[in-house]
Amino acid sequence: MLNRVRSAVAHLVSSGGAPPPRPKSPDLSNAPSAQPAVPPEAPRSPPARAGSGSSAPAKTVEARASFSRPTFLQLSPGGLRRADDHAGRAVQSPPDTGRRLPWSTGYAEVINAGKSRHNEDQACCEVVYLEGRRSVSGVPREPSRGQGLCFYYWGLFDGHAGGGAAEMASRLLHRHIREQLKDLSCWSSQKEVTHESLVVGAIENAFQFMDEQMARERRGHQVEGGCCALVVVYLLGKVYVANAGDSRAIIVRNGEIIPMSREFTPETERQRLQLLGFLKPELLGGEFTHLEFPRRIQPKELGQRMLYRDQNMTGWAYKKIELEDLRFPLVCGEGKKARVMATIGVTRGLGDHNLKVCSSTLPIKPFLSCFPEVRVYDLTQYEHCPDDVLVLGTDGLWDVTSDCEVAATVDRVLSAYEPNDPSRYTALAQALVLGARGTPRDRGWRLPNNKLGSGDDISVFVIPLGGPGSYS
């Protein structure tokens, strides 16, 4: 095995703990779906209760063809074939039929340039009605107009090693969030805990329950691979952005850029990974070291002093090289080539329960956390205009597009439309996808500056924060 890992690491260079026992997560495979879209032109109607949507139960979805796209795209069989065309890479967006996604949300996606057989991204946009659990007095809180709660939900799921995990998460994660948020009816008896903290905890719990369900059902439902998950929940005037992976979200407000997430990679989470390897060396299988060195240590350097850092250090110091330091580093490579155990380039996400080090039985999942980082933005603290937006994108966008370039595209595209034109946000999502994809040339997909465009799947949501179609 050592030779195989050494070969993998050499090729790479040349070109988080096990969770504590949890209550069993609810089985939501056959639970009813939420309403996928509410037309903004009928705001007087209350949001549909969860369960009134047309999404098929999970078992029906699992029986579909291996390639599928978000239902809100309403793709015909011919449209599915075009969406799966690596050569043309046509941008897909919901049809302009007057029935728009909640908040007039814009969406666009494009398949990769041959990186994988199918588009492994998935997306979800829902309005979910909450039926609270029984109140303290034992009387159920029946939802009716003016009572109860609903939340708005957006999710991007970037799959790897197959699209099964991303598709499952896109169908079920919002249901787990709904189950956790039912406890909102008990807020009155928990005054020492803020509402915001309870919502954050509910989202965190939902991610872990989703991951546990994937572990249970990965054989029967063929949930292969894993996925990064970027989720937005709007509830009671606040936007909650939960990220587990390397997708990202930013707010562009009056030209200002406000980061709403950060990437979780072997580089950004080095210390968490090293701490786990230090506390549980059995997870390293005698093949890896939790220490980091500037380069691979050679046998002839035994006994010499070499720069290193461990789980407690942000800087570097010297140590005497010992025999165990010759093992492969737990974290190796730099930038997009950084890997955990020479295998995977992200450190948070859902799934990956079968992932092993190449040609071995050593599992990588203990180092991959399903918990998201949740950031909160209070919409009531700022008077937003129709040009203020929240942009969500999978790494296919951010690999080739900077925050400043996204902000410039926001200004350029939205200024070409009337503020009350709801199609402006779809046009913006399309422009962002096209800008990252580039155009086909002799040497692949290229950007205007002749640099390589993104060859990855690209998915983008644009959520308006003010003006027509926004929250009320």
CSV table of C-alpha atoms in Angstrom, one decimal:
chain,number,residue,atom,x,y,z
A,1,MET,CA,0.0,0.0,0.0
A,2,LEU,CA,2.8,2.4,0.8
A,3,ASN,CA,4.1,2.3,-2.7
A,4,ARG,CA,0.6,3.0,-4.1
A,5,VAL,CA,0.1,6.0,-1.8
A,6,ARG,CA,3.6,7.3,-2.6
A,7,SER,CA,2.7,7.1,-6.3
A,8,ALA,CA,-0.6,9.0,-5.7
A,9,VAL,CA,1.2,11.7,-3.7
A,10,ALA,CA,4.0,12.1,-6.2
A,11,HIS,CA,1.4,12.5,-9.0
A,12,LEU,CA,-0.5,15.1,-6.9
A,13,VAL,CA,2.6,17.2,-6.2
A,14,SER,CA,3.7,17.0,-9.8
A,15,SER,CA,0.9,18.3,-11.9
A,16,GLY,CA,-12.0,16.3,10.6
A,17,GLY,CA,-13.2,13.6,15.1
A,18,ALA,CA,-15.7,11.0,14.9
A,19,PRO,CA,-19.0,12.5,16.1
A,20,PRO,CA,-20.5,11.6,19.4
A,21,PRO,CA,-23.5,9.2,19.4
A,22,ARG,CA,-26.6,11.0,18.3
A,23,PRO,CA,-30.3,10.3,18.5
A,24,LYS,CA,-31.4,8.4,15.5
A,25,SER,CA,-32.3,10.8,12.7
A,26,PRO,CA,-35.9,10.8,11.4
A,27,ASP,CA,-36.4,8.7,8.2
A,28,LEU,CA,-37.7,11.2,5.7
A,29,SER,CA,-37.3,9.2,2.6
A,30,ASN,CA,-41.0,9.0,1.9
A,31,ALA,CA,-42.0,12.2,3.7
A,32,PRO,CA,-44.0,14.7,1.6
A,33,SER,CA,-42.0,17.4,-0.1
A,34,ALA,CA,-42.4,21.2,0.4
A,35,GLN,CA,-44.0,23.4,-2.2
A,36,PRO,CA,-41.2,24.1,-4.7
A,37,ALA,CA,-42.3,27.5,-6.0
A,38,VAL,CA,-44.8,30.2,-5.1
A,39,PRO,CA,-45.6,32.8,-7.8
A,40,PRO,CA,-44.8,36.3,-6.4
A,41,GLU,CA,-47.8,37.8,-8.2
A,42,ALA,CA,-50.1,36.1,-5.6
A,43,PRO,CA,-48.7,37.2,-2.3
A,44,ARG,CA,-52.0,37.1,-0.5
A,45,SER,CA,-52.2,33.4,-0.6
A,46,PRO,CA,-50.4,31.7,2.4
A,47,PRO,CA,-47.5,29.5,1.5
A,48,ALA,CA,-48.5,25.9,0.8
A,49,ARG,CA,-48.0,23.5,3.6
A,50,ALA,CA,-45.2,21.1,3.3
A,51,GLY,CA,-46.6,18.1,1.6
A,52,SER,CA,-48.6,19.9,-1.1
A,53,GLY,CA,-45.8,19.9,-3.6
A,54,SER,CA,-45.6,17.6,-6.6
A,55,SER,CA,-42.2,16.1,-5.9
A,56,ALA,CA,-42.2,12.3,-6.0
A,57,PRO,CA,-41.3,10.2,-3.0
A,58,ALA,CA,-37.7,9.3,-2.6
A,59,LYS,CA,-38.2,5.7,-3.8
A,60,THR,CA,-39.7,7.0,-7.0
A,61,VAL,CA,-36.8,9.4,-7.5
A,62,GLU,CA,-34.3,6.6,-6.9
A,63,ALA,CA,-36.0,4.7,-9.7
A,64,ARG,CA,-35.4,7.4,-12.3
A,65,ALA,CA,-32.7,7.5,-14.8
A,66,SER,CA,-29.2,8.1,-13.4
A,67,PHE,CA,-29.1,11.7,-14.8
A,68,SER,CA,-31.6,14.2,-13.4
A,69,ARG,CA,-31.8,17.9,-13.0
A,70,PRO,CA,-33.7,20.1,-10.5
A,71,THR,CA,-37.5,19.8,-11.1
A,72,PHE,CA,-37.9,23.6,-11.2
A,73,LEU,CA,-36.0,23.6,-14.5
A,74,GLN,CA,-38.9,21.7,-16.1
A,75,LEU,CA,-36.7,20.0,-18.7
A,76,SER,CA,-38.2,17.9,-21.4
A,77,PRO,CA,-36.4,14.7,-22.4
A,78,GLY,CA,-34.8,16.7,-25.2
A,79,GLY,CA,-33.9,19.4,-22.7
A,80,LEU,CA,-32.3,16.7,-20.5
A,81,ARG,CA,-30.2,15.5,-23.4
A,82,ARG,CA,-29.0,19.1,-24.1
A,83,ALA,CA,-28.2,19.6,-20.4
A,84,ASP,CA,-26.1,16.5,-20.5
A,85,ASP,CA,-24.1,17.6,-23.6
A,86,HIS,CA,-20.4,18.2,-22.6
A,87,ALA,CA,-19.6,19.6,-26.1
A,88,GLY,CA,-22.3,22.3,-26.2
A,89,ARG,CA,-22.5,23.1,-22.5
A,90,ALA,CA,-25.8,24.9,-22.9
A,91,VAL,CA,-26.7,27.1,-19.9
A,92,GLN,CA,-30.0,25.9,-18.2
A,93,SER,CA,-32.4,28.2,-16.4
A,94,PRO,CA,-36.1,27.9,-15.3
A,95,PRO,CA,-38.5,28.7,-18.2
A,96,ASP,CA,-39.9,32.2,-18.2
A,97,THR,CA,-43.5,31.2,-17.8
A,98,GLY,CA,-44.5,33.8,-15.2
A,99,ARG,CA,-44.3,31.3,-12.3
A,100,ARG,CA,-41.0,32.1,-10.8
A,101,LEU,CA,-38.9,30.7,-8.0
A,102,PRO,CA,-39.6,32.3,-4.6
A,103,TRP,CA,-38.3,35.9,-4.2
A,104,SER,CA,-37.9,36.0,-8.0
A,105,THR,CA,-34.7,34.0,-7.4
A,106,GLY,CA,-32.4,33.6,-10.4
A,107,TYR,CA,-30.8,30.3,-11.3
A,108,ALA,CA,-28.5,29.0,-14.0
A,109,GLU,CA,-26.3,26.0,-14.4
A,110,VAL,CA,-24.1,24.3,-16.9
A,111,ILE,CA,-22.5,20.8,-17.1
A,112,ASN,CA,-18.8,20.2,-16.9
A,113,ALA,CA,-16.5,19.9,-19.9
A,114,GLY,CA,-16.0,16.1,-19.5
A,115,LYS,CA,-14.8,15.9,-15.9
A,116,SER,CA,-17.6,13.4,-15.1
A,117,ARG,CA,-20.2,11.7,-17.2
A,118,HIS,CA,-23.1,13.7,-15.8
A,119,ASN,CA,-23.7,17.0,-14.0
A,120,GLU,CA,-23.1,16.1,-10.4
A,121,ASP,CA,-24.4,19.4,-9.0
A,122,GLN,CA,-28.0,19.6,-7.7
A,123,ALA,CA,-30.1,22.5,-6.5
A,124,CYS,CA,-33.3,23.0,-4.5
A,125,CYS,CA,-35.5,26.0,-3.9
A,126,GLU,CA,-38.5,25.6,-1.5
A,127,VAL,CA,-41.1,27.4,0.6
A,128,VAL,CA,-41.6,25.2,3.6
A,129,TYR,CA,-44.4,25.6,6.1
A,130,LEU,CA,-43.7,24.7,9.7
A,131,GLU,CA,-46.3,22.8,11.8
A,132,GLY,CA,-45.1,23.3,15.4
A,133,ARG,CA,-44.9,20.5,17.8
A,134,ARG,CA,-47.4,20.5,20.7
A,135,SER,CA,-47.0,23.5,22.8
A,136,VAL,CA,-46.2,23.4,26.5
A,137,SER,CA,-49.9,23.3,27.4
A,138,GLY,CA,-50.3,20.2,25.2
A,139,VAL,CA,-52.5,21.9,22.6
A,140,PRO,CA,-51.3,21.5,19.1
A,141,ARG,CA,-50.5,24.7,17.2
A,142,GLU,CA,-52.6,24.4,14.1
A,143,PRO,CA,-51.2,26.4,11.2
A,144,SER,CA,-53.5,29.0,9.7
A,145,ARG,CA,-53.2,32.4,8.1
A,146,GLY,CA,-51.4,34.7,10.5
A,147,GLN,CA,-50.2,31.8,12.6
A,148,GLY,CA,-47.4,29.3,12.4
A,149,LEU,CA,-44.2,29.9,10.4
A,150,CYS,CA,-42.7,29.3,7.0
A,151,PHE,CA,-39.2,29.5,5.9
A,152,TYR,CA,-37.6,30.0,2.5
A,153,TYR,CA,-34.9,27.6,1.5
A,154,TRP,CA,-32.2,27.4,-1.2
A,155,GLY,CA,-29.6,24.7,-1.5
A,156,LEU,CA,-26.7,23.9,-3.8
A,157,PHE,CA,-25.1,20.5,-3.6
A,158,ASP,CA,-21.8,19.8,-5.4
A,159,GLY,CA,-21.4,16.0,-5.8
A,160,HIS,CA,-18.2,14.1,-6.2
A,161,ALA,CA,-17.6,10.4,-7.1
A,162,GLY,CA,-21.1,10.3,-8.4
A,163,GLY,CA,-24.3,12.4,-8.1
A,164,GLY,CA,-26.3,10.2,-5.7
A,165,ALA,CA,-25.4,12.0,-2.5
A,166,ALA,CA,-26.1,15.4,-4.0
A,167,GLU,CA,-29.5,14.3,-5.4
A,168,MET,CA,-30.5,12.8,-2.1
A,169,ALA,CA,-29.5,15.9,-0.2
A,170,SER,CA,-31.4,18.1,-2.6
A,171,ARG,CA,-34.6,16.1,-1.9
A,172,LEU,CA,-34.3,15.6,1.8
A,173,LEU,CA,-32.2,18.1,3.7
A,174,HIS,CA,-34.9,20.8,3.9
A,175,ARG,CA,-37.2,18.2,5.4
A,176,HIS,CA,-34.7,17.5,8.1
A,177,ILE,CA,-34.4,21.3,8.7
A,178,ARG,CA,-38.2,21.5,8.9
A,179,GLU,CA,-38.3,18.7,11.5
A,180,GLN,CA,-35.7,20.5,13.7
A,181,LEU,CA,-37.4,23.8,13.4
A,182,LYS,CA,-40.6,22.4,14.7
A,183,ASP,CA,-39.2,23.0,18.2
A,184,LEU,CA,-39.6,26.7,17.6
A,185,SER,CA,-42.9,26.4,19.4
A,186,CYS,CA,-41.0,25.9,22.6
A,187,TRP,CA,-39.1,29.2,22.4
A,188,SER,CA,-41.2,30.8,25.1
A,189,SER,CA,-39.8,28.4,27.7
A,190,GLN,CA,-36.2,28.9,26.6
A,191,LYS,CA,-35.7,32.6,27.1
A,192,GLU,CA,-32.0,32.2,28.0
A,193,VAL,CA,-31.4,31.0,24.5
A,194,THR,CA,-31.8,33.4,21.5
A,195,HIS,CA,-34.0,32.5,18.6
A,196,GLU,CA,-31.0,32.9,16.3
A,197,SER,CA,-29.0,30.3,18.3
A,198,LEU,CA,-31.9,27.8,18.1
A,199,VAL,CA,-32.2,28.2,14.3
A,200,VAL,CA,-28.4,27.7,13.9
A,201,GLY,CA,-28.5,24.6,16.1
A,202,ALA,CA,-31.5,23.3,14.1
A,203,ILE,CA,-29.6,23.6,10.8
A,204,GLU,CA,-26.5,22.0,12.3
A,205,ASN,CA,-28.6,19.1,13.6
A,206,ALA,CA,-30.3,18.7,10.2
A,207,PHE,CA,-27.0,18.4,8.4
A,208,GLN,CA,-25.9,15.6,10.7
A,209,PHE,CA,-29.2,13.8,10.5
A,210,MET,CA,-29.0,14.0,6.7
A,211,ASP,CA,-25.5,12.5,6.8
A,212,GLU,CA,-26.7,9.7,9.1
A,213,GLN,CA,-29.5,8.9,6.7
A,214,MET,CA,-27.0,8.6,3.9
A,215,ALA,CA,-25.0,6.2,5.9
A,216,ARG,CA,-28.0,4.0,6.6
A,217,GLU,CA,-29.3,4.0,3.1
A,218,ARG,CA,-26.2,4.1,1.0
A,219,ARG,CA,-26.5,0.4,-0.1
A,220,GLY,CA,-30.2,0.1,-0.8
A,221,HIS,CA,-30.5,3.5,-2.5
A,222,GLN,CA,-27.1,3.5,-4.2
A,223,VAL,CA,-26.1,6.8,-2.6
A,224,GLU,CA,-22.6,6.8,-4.0
A,225,GLY,CA,-19.9,9.4,-3.3
A,226,GLY,CA,-20.6,12.6,-1.3
A,227,CYS,CA,-21.4,16.2,-1.8
A,228,CYS,CA,-20.6,19.7,-0.6
A,229,ALA,CA,-23.6,21.5,0.7
A,230,LEU,CA,-24.4,25.3,0.7
A,231,VAL,CA,-27.8,26.1,2.1
A,232,VAL,CA,-29.7,29.4,2.8
A,233,VAL,CA,-32.6,29.6,5.1
A,234,TYR,CA,-34.7,32.8,5.5
A,235,LEU,CA,-36.7,32.9,8.7
A,236,LEU,CA,-38.1,35.8,10.8
A,237,GLY,CA,-36.2,38.5,9.1
A,238,LYS,CA,-32.8,36.8,9.1
A,239,VAL,CA,-30.8,34.9,6.5
A,240,TYR,CA,-28.9,31.9,7.6
A,241,VAL,CA,-26.1,30.7,5.3
A,242,ALA,CA,-24.8,27.2,6.1
A,243,ASN,CA,-21.8,25.9,4.3
A,244,ALA,CA,-20.1,22.5,4.4
A,245,GLY,CA,-17.6,22.3,1.6
A,246,ASP,CA,-15.9,24.5,-1.0
A,247,SER,CA,-19.0,26.2,-2.5
A,248,ARG,CA,-19.3,29.9,-1.5
A,249,ALA,CA,-21.8,32.7,-0.9
A,250,ILE,CA,-21.4,36.5,-1.0
A,251,ILE,CA,-23.7,39.4,-0.5
A,252,VAL,CA,-23.3,42.3,-2.9
A,253,ARG,CA,-24.9,45.4,-1.3
A,254,ASN,CA,-24.6,48.8,-2.8
A,255,GLY,CA,-21.3,47.7,-4.4
A,256,GLU,CA,-19.9,46.3,-1.1
A,257,ILE,CA,-18.9,42.7,-0.9
A,258,ILE,CA,-19.9,40.8,2.3
A,259,PRO,CA,-18.6,37.2,2.5
A,260,MET,CA,-21.2,34.8,3.9
A,261,SER,CA,-19.1,31.6,3.9
A,262,ARG,CA,-15.6,30.3,3.6
A,263,GLU,CA,-14.1,27.2,1.9
A,264,PHE,CA,-13.4,24.1,3.9
A,265,THR,CA,-10.3,22.5,2.4
A,266,PRO,CA,-7.3,20.5,3.7
A,267,GLU,CA,-5.4,23.8,3.9
A,268,THR,CA,-8.0,25.8,5.7
A,269,GLU,CA,-8.8,23.0,8.2
A,270,ARG,CA,-5.3,21.7,8.6
A,271,GLN,CA,-5.2,22.1,12.4
A,272,ARG,CA,-8.6,20.4,12.9
A,273,LEU,CA,-7.4,17.4,10.9
A,274,GLN,CA,-4.0,17.2,12.6
A,275,LEU,CA,-5.7,17.4,16.0
A,276,LEU,CA,-7.9,14.4,15.2
A,277,GLY,CA,-4.9,12.5,13.9
A,278,PHE,CA,-3.0,13.3,17.1
A,279,LEU,CA,-5.8,12.3,19.4
A,280,LYS,CA,-6.7,9.1,17.4
A,281,PRO,CA,-3.5,7.9,15.7
A,282,GLU,CA,-5.3,4.6,14.9
A,283,LEU,CA,-7.2,6.5,12.2
A,284,LEU,CA,-3.9,7.1,10.4
A,285,GLY,CA,-3.3,3.3,10.1
A,286,GLY,CA,0.4,3.6,10.6
A,287,GLU,CA,0.7,5.0,7.0
A,288,PHE,CA,0.3,8.7,7.7
A,289,THR,CA,1.7,11.3,10.1
A,290,HIS,CA,-0.3,14.1,11.5
A,291,LEU,CA,2.7,16.5,11.3
A,292,GLU,CA,3.3,18.8,8.4
A,293,PHE,CA,6.6,19.5,6.8
A,294,PRO,CA,7.5,21.9,4.0
A,295,ARG,CA,8.3,18.9,1.8
A,296,ARG,CA,8.5,15.1,1.9
A,297,ILE,CA,11.1,13.8,4.2
A,298,GLN,CA,13.7,11.5,2.7
A,299,PRO,CA,15.2,8.5,4.7
A,300,LYS,CA,18.7,10.0,4.4
A,301,GLU,CA,17.5,13.0,6.5
A,302,LEU,CA,16.8,10.9,9.6
A,303,GLY,CA,18.4,12.6,12.6
A,304,GLN,CA,18.6,16.0,10.9
A,305,ARG,CA,16.6,19.1,11.9
A,306,MET,CA,13.7,20.0,9.7
A,307,LEU,CA,10.9,22.7,9.8
A,308,TYR,CA,7.5,21.3,10.9
A,309,ARG,CA,4.2,22.3,12.5
A,310,ASP,CA,1.6,20.4,14.3
A,311,GLN,CA,-2.1,20.8,15.4
A,312,ASN,CA,-1.3,23.6,17.8
A,313,MET,CA,0.9,25.8,15.5
A,314,THR,CA,0.2,28.4,12.9
A,315,GLY,CA,3.9,29.1,12.5
A,316,TRP,CA,6.9,26.8,11.9
A,317,ALA,CA,9.6,25.4,14.2
A,318,TYR,CA,12.4,22.8,14.0
A,319,LYS,CA,12.4,19.2,15.1
A,320,LYS,CA,14.8,16.3,14.8
A,321,ILE,CA,13.5,13.9,12.1
A,322,GLU,CA,12.5,10.5,13.5
A,323,LEU,CA,11.5,7.3,11.7
A,324,GLU,CA,7.7,7.9,12.0
A,325,ASP,CA,8.2,11.3,10.3
A,326,LEU,CA,8.9,9.4,7.0
A,327,ARG,CA,5.2,8.5,6.7
A,328,PHE,CA,3.0,10.3,4.3
A,329,PRO,CA,1.5,13.6,5.6
A,330,LEU,CA,-2.2,13.6,6.5
A,331,VAL,CA,-2.5,16.8,4.6
A,332,CYS,CA,-0.4,17.2,1.4
A,333,GLY,CA,-0.4,19.5,-1.6
A,334,GLU,CA,-1.3,23.1,-2.0
A,335,GLY,CA,-4.3,25.1,-3.2
A,336,LYS,CA,-6.7,23.1,-5.3
A,337,LYS,CA,-4.3,20.2,-5.3
A,338,ALA,CA,-4.3,19.8,-1.5
A,339,ARG,CA,-5.7,16.5,-0.3
A,340,VAL,CA,-6.6,14.6,2.8
A,341,MET,CA,-4.7,11.3,2.8
A,342,ALA,CA,-3.8,11.9,-0.8
A,343,THR,CA,-7.5,11.3,-1.7
A,344,ILE,CA,-10.0,14.1,-1.3
A,345,GLY,CA,-9.8,17.9,-1.6
A,346,VAL,CA,-12.7,19.0,0.7
A,347,THR,CA,-13.0,18.4,4.4
A,348,ARG,CA,-16.7,19.0,5.1
A,349,GLY,CA,-19.8,17.7,3.3
A,350,LEU,CA,-22.4,15.0,3.3
A,351,GLY,CA,-21.8,11.3,2.4
A,352,ASP,CA,-18.5,9.7,1.5
A,353,HIS,CA,-19.2,6.9,3.9
A,354,ASN,CA,-17.5,4.3,1.6
A,355,LEU,CA,-14.5,6.5,0.8
A,356,LYS,CA,-11.2,4.7,1.5
A,357,VAL,CA,-7.5,5.5,0.9
A,358,CYS,CA,-6.5,4.2,-2.6
A,359,SER,CA,-6.2,0.4,-2.6
A,360,SER,CA,-6.7,0.1,1.2
A,361,THR,CA,-9.4,-0.3,3.8
A,362,LEU,CA,-8.4,2.8,5.6
A,363,PRO,CA,-11.5,5.0,5.9
A,364,ILE,CA,-11.3,8.8,5.3
A,365,LYS,CA,-14.8,9.7,6.6
A,366,PRO,CA,-13.6,10.3,10.2
A,367,PHE,CA,-11.7,13.3,9.0
A,368,LEU,CA,-14.6,14.7,6.9
A,369,SER,CA,-17.1,16.7,9.0
A,370,CYS,CA,-20.8,17.0,8.0
A,371,PHE,CA,-21.3,20.0,10.3
A,372,PRO,CA,-21.7,23.3,8.4
A,373,GLU,CA,-20.5,26.7,9.4
A,374,VAL,CA,-23.5,29.0,9.8
A,375,ARG,CA,-23.4,32.7,9.3
A,376,VAL,CA,-26.3,35.0,9.9
A,377,TYR,CA,-27.3,38.2,8.1
A,378,ASP,CA,-30.1,40.4,9.6
A,379,LEU,CA,-32.1,41.8,6.7
A,380,THR,CA,-34.0,44.2,9.0
A,381,GLN,CA,-30.8,46.2,9.8
A,382,TYR,CA,-30.4,47.6,6.4
A,383,GLU,CA,-32.7,49.2,3.8
A,384,HIS,CA,-32.0,47.1,0.7
A,385,CYS,CA,-32.6,48.1,-2.9
A,386,PRO,CA,-33.4,45.8,-5.8
A,387,ASP,CA,-29.8,45.6,-6.8
A,388,ASP,CA,-28.7,44.1,-3.5
A,389,VAL,CA,-28.3,40.3,-4.0
A,390,LEU,CA,-27.0,37.2,-2.3
A,391,VAL,CA,-25.0,35.1,-4.8
A,392,LEU,CA,-24.5,31.3,-4.2
A,393,GLY,CA,-22.2,29.3,-6.4
A,394,THR,CA,-20.5,26.0,-6.5
A,395,ASP,CA,-16.7,25.9,-6.8
A,396,GLY,CA,-17.1,25.8,-10.6
A,397,LEU,CA,-17.9,29.5,-10.4
A,398,TRP,CA,-15.3,30.6,-7.8
A,399,ASP,CA,-12.4,28.6,-9.3
A,400,VAL,CA,-12.2,31.2,-12.1
A,401,THR,CA,-14.2,34.2,-10.8
A,402,SER,CA,-13.2,36.5,-7.9
A,403,ASP,CA,-15.6,38.3,-5.6
A,404,CYS,CA,-14.8,41.6,-7.2
A,405,GLU,CA,-15.6,40.2,-10.7
A,406,VAL,CA,-18.9,38.9,-9.4
A,407,ALA,CA,-19.8,42.3,-8.0
A,408,ALA,CA,-18.9,43.9,-11.3
A,409,THR,CA,-21.1,41.5,-13.2
A,410,VAL,CA,-24.0,42.3,-10.7
A,411,ASP,CA,-23.7,46.0,-11.4
A,412,ARG,CA,-23.4,45.6,-15.2
A,413,VAL,CA,-26.3,43.2,-15.6
A,414,LEU,CA,-28.8,44.6,-13.2
A,415,SER,CA,-28.2,48.1,-14.5
A,416,ALA,CA,-29.5,47.0,-17.9
A,417,TYR,CA,-32.9,46.0,-16.5
A,418,GLU,CA,-35.7,47.9,-14.8
A,419,PRO,CA,-35.7,47.5,-11.0
A,420,ASN,CA,-39.2,45.8,-11.1
A,421,ASP,CA,-38.3,43.3,-13.8
A,422,PRO,CA,-38.1,39.9,-12.1
A,423,SER,CA,-36.2,38.3,-15.0
A,424,ARG,CA,-33.2,40.4,-14.2
A,425,TYR,CA,-32.0,37.9,-11.5
A,426,THR,CA,-32.1,35.0,-13.9
A,427,ALA,CA,-30.2,37.0,-16.4
A,428,LEU,CA,-27.6,37.8,-13.8
A,429,ALA,CA,-27.3,34.1,-12.9
A,430,GLN,CA,-26.8,33.2,-16.6
A,431,ALA,CA,-24.2,35.9,-17.0
A,432,LEU,CA,-22.2,34.6,-14.0
A,433,VAL,CA,-22.3,31.0,-15.4
A,434,LEU,CA,-21.4,32.1,-18.9
A,435,GLY,CA,-18.6,34.3,-17.5
A,436,ALA,CA,-17.1,31.3,-15.6
A,437,ARG,CA,-17.6,28.8,-18.4
A,438,GLY,CA,-16.0,30.8,-21.2
A,439,THR,CA,-16.3,30.1,-24.9
A,440,PRO,CA,-15.1,27.0,-26.8
A,441,ARG,CA,-11.8,27.4,-28.7
A,442,ASP,CA,-9.1,25.1,-30.1
A,443,ARG,CA,-7.5,24.6,-26.7
A,444,GLY,CA,-10.7,24.2,-24.6
A,445,TRP,CA,-13.1,26.6,-23.0
A,446,ARG,CA,-11.5,30.0,-22.6
A,447,LEU,CA,-12.2,33.3,-20.9
A,448,PRO,CA,-11.9,36.7,-22.7
A,449,ASN,CA,-8.3,37.0,-21.3
A,450,ASN,CA,-7.5,33.6,-22.9
A,451,LYS,CA,-7.2,31.9,-19.5
A,452,LEU,CA,-8.9,28.6,-19.1
A,453,GLY,CA,-12.6,28.8,-18.1
A,454,SER,CA,-14.1,26.5,-15.6
A,455,GLY,CA,-14.3,22.9,-16.7
A,456,ASP,CA,-16.3,21.9,-13.7
A,457,ASP,CA,-20.1,21.8,-13.2
A,458,ILE,CA,-21.3,25.4,-12.4
A,459,SER,CA,-24.5,26.2,-10.5
A,460,VAL,CA,-25.6,29.7,-9.4
A,461,PHE,CA,-28.5,31.1,-7.3
A,462,VAL,CA,-29.1,34.9,-7.3
A,463,ILE,CA,-31.4,35.9,-4.4
A,464,PRO,CA,-32.6,39.5,-4.4
A,465,LEU,CA,-32.5,41.1,-0.9
A,466,GLY,CA,-34.7,44.1,-1.6
A,467,GLY,CA,-37.3,45.4,-4.0
A,468,PRO,CA,-40.0,43.3,-5.9
A,469,GLY,CA,-40.1,39.7,-5.1
A,470,SER,CA,-38.2,40.0,-1.8
A,471,TYR,CA,-39.3,39.2,1.7
A,472,SER,CA,-42.3,40.6,3.3
